[in-house]
Amino acid sequence: MESLTQIRRIILTLLMSGFALLMIMPFIWMISTSFKSPADVFTYPVQWIPTNLKWEHHIKVWSGADTFATYYLNSLKISLISTIGAVFLSAFAAYGFARIQFKGRETLFLIYLSMMMVPPQVLFVPKFLMFEWVGIYNTHWALILPGMFTIFGVFMLRQFFLSVPSEISEAAFIDGAGHLRIFFRLVLPLAKPALATLAIIDFSWHWNDYENALVFLIDKDLYTVPLGLQNFILENNVDYNGMMAAATAGIIPMIIVFLVGQHYIIQGVAGSAVKG
Amino acid sequence: MHKSWMKRQSRLGYLFIGPNMIGVLLFFIIPAVYSFYLMFTDYKFMSPETHFVGLDNIRRMMNDDLFGVALRNTFVFLLAVPVSMGLAFIVAVALNKSVYWQKTLRALYFMPYITSGVAIAFVWMLLFQPTSGPINGFLRGIGIANPPGWLSTTEWSMYAIDIIWIWFMLGYNMIIYLAALQEIPEELVEAARIDGARPWQTIRHVIWPLVSPTTFLLLITGLIMTIKNFGIIQAITQGGPGNSTTVLSLFIYQNAFRYYEMGYAAAISWALFAIIMIFTVLQWIGQKRWVHY
């Protein structure tokens, strides 16, 4: 009996591994194609390991006039500043919503939640006109400034702060500490895992954000990775190896972030959806 | 005494929420109100004059054949959601307890979701290449003489997008299902086993009903997430060939930033809002049901 379940387990593992392999096949194909010669791109059966490795496509992506180095720097700048701002500003607001009684709190929170329903398409045109008017259209500020405000972040951290036992802050109140002190000294350090989760999820959003960059940026030297990638492919639309080298460059950072922050990402995604 | 304390609390509350509220006001609320106003104008970018046109944009939308096409394409796009969920449920049940390498496998399935973006769009574009791409190469290999033209044909393009989207959403759905499965008390599954239920009977009659609130939640949030998305489609097909992959969200983008018909785009974007609103109300009703579990 015991060995029968063992066998079942092994078969199921193999089956699921096969399916998992199918899931990541596009990535494997992408990386392998980026090292092939143009003639080998579509040979069938697929050459998973190229017979003669070519580095030139990767070199092309990283050199020349519009290089991925620029896109990386732009994306990094936008994603980092937005994420740091978003985490801090969300934490502040979430604490207010979760821990302080004040007039109009429920109404305000309801307005916040209702804003989550508004599709980004509703906001694109007015934001475009507003940014044009204040002169931040076609600058990184057009992505950074709105990026520092995330309703999801407030929502997620509020859930977390609500779960912090109130005895902790009550004790601090008796000792004469105010909300600001409690927030910085007690709640924020306790919330480190939640903050890290939000930071990683938010960073991945900013890094992958294509739509906003598409609407608000024109100059090539301002391009982020998704936009740079699109640009590269439009200009080299027959160079399939180059396309795949560029796609690899676009994906690698997120894969690294995922491998490092896997636990947080999965926990955060699961927690926010099920408890939210 | 008490009153002044309340006042102080209120002031503190606004102090904490204030900074965030300014941003929400500037980048969400004001644009939303502004867009609502634009819906009733003939505003075109760079045009000298703007007029109040009442319901003209909405009327135009109702009579616009392209709007109908976009709406239909959107529904075909939404088909990906239940399919992806079905696959995700199977994967989640399999990965919940009964396999080795659980963590690695979960990470592999989740990978597409984190690498969202234009990159994967271009990879799929080549995979789907009709004459010499690997997918059709495989289909020919198993004896299908005339495999579909995928992204290059109007009949298949939307389904090709669906396949990409199913692949993309699968990991996300799986993770949520896994979280739900872990909440199921061990005794229930054990009891079913002792009663002589076969594994698939346990899944069908015990596990599936118990995760039904999650199924519902995933369905609604998935529909909302999908209906808003246009990045992947914009990157791969720009809505083509013809208008066969122009979904509603992309249609709005095109009207606003390709044709600069911003008043009209605003009107369609509120139609999109209305659909999302319906989904949200459904979810709200469903959540009430969910509390009973």
Coordinates of N, CA and C in Angstrom, one line a residue, chain A residues 57-64 66-70 72 232 245 249-250:
Chain A
H57 N 24.3 38.4 -31.1 CA 23.0 39.0 -30.9 C 22.9 39.7 -29.6
H58 N 23.5 39.1 -28.6 CA 23.5 39.7 -27.2 C 24.3 41.0 -27.2
I59 N 25.4 40.9 -28.0 CA 26.3 42.1 -28.0 C 25.6 43.2 -28.7
K60 N 24.9 42.9 -29.8 CA 24.1 43.9 -30.5 C 23.1 44.7 -29.6
V61 N 22.4 43.9 -28.8 CA 21.4 44.4 -27.9 C 22.0 45.4 -26.9
W62 N 23.2 45.1 -26.5 CA 23.8 45.9 -25.4 C 24.7 47.0 -25.9
S63 N 24.9 47.1 -27.3 CA 25.7 48.2 -27.8 C 24.9 49.0 -28.9
G64 N 25.5 50.0 -29.5 CA 24.8 50.8 -30.5 C 24.2 52.0 -29.9
D66 N 20.8 53.1 -29.4 CA 19.8 52.9 -28.3 C 20.1 51.6 -27.6
T67 N 20.8 51.6 -26.5 CA 21.2 50.3 -25.9 C 20.4 50.0 -24.7
F68 N 20.3 48.7 -24.4 CA 19.6 48.3 -23.3 C 20.1 48.8 -22.0
A69 N 21.4 49.2 -22.0 CA 21.9 49.8 -20.7 C 21.1 51.1 -20.4
T70 N 20.8 51.9 -21.4 CA 20.0 53.1 -21.1 C 18.6 52.7 -20.5
Y72 N 17.7 50.0 -19.1 CA 17.8 49.5 -17.7 C 17.9 50.6 -16.7
F232 N 13.2 48.2 -30.2 CA 14.3 47.4 -30.8 C 13.6 46.4 -31.8
A245 N 17.3 37.9 -28.2 CA 18.3 38.4 -27.3 C 17.8 39.6 -26.5
A249 N 17.0 39.9 -22.5 CA 17.5 41.1 -21.7 C 16.3 41.7 -20.9
G250 N 15.1 41.7 -21.5 CA 14.0 42.3 -20.8 C 13.5 41.5 -19.7

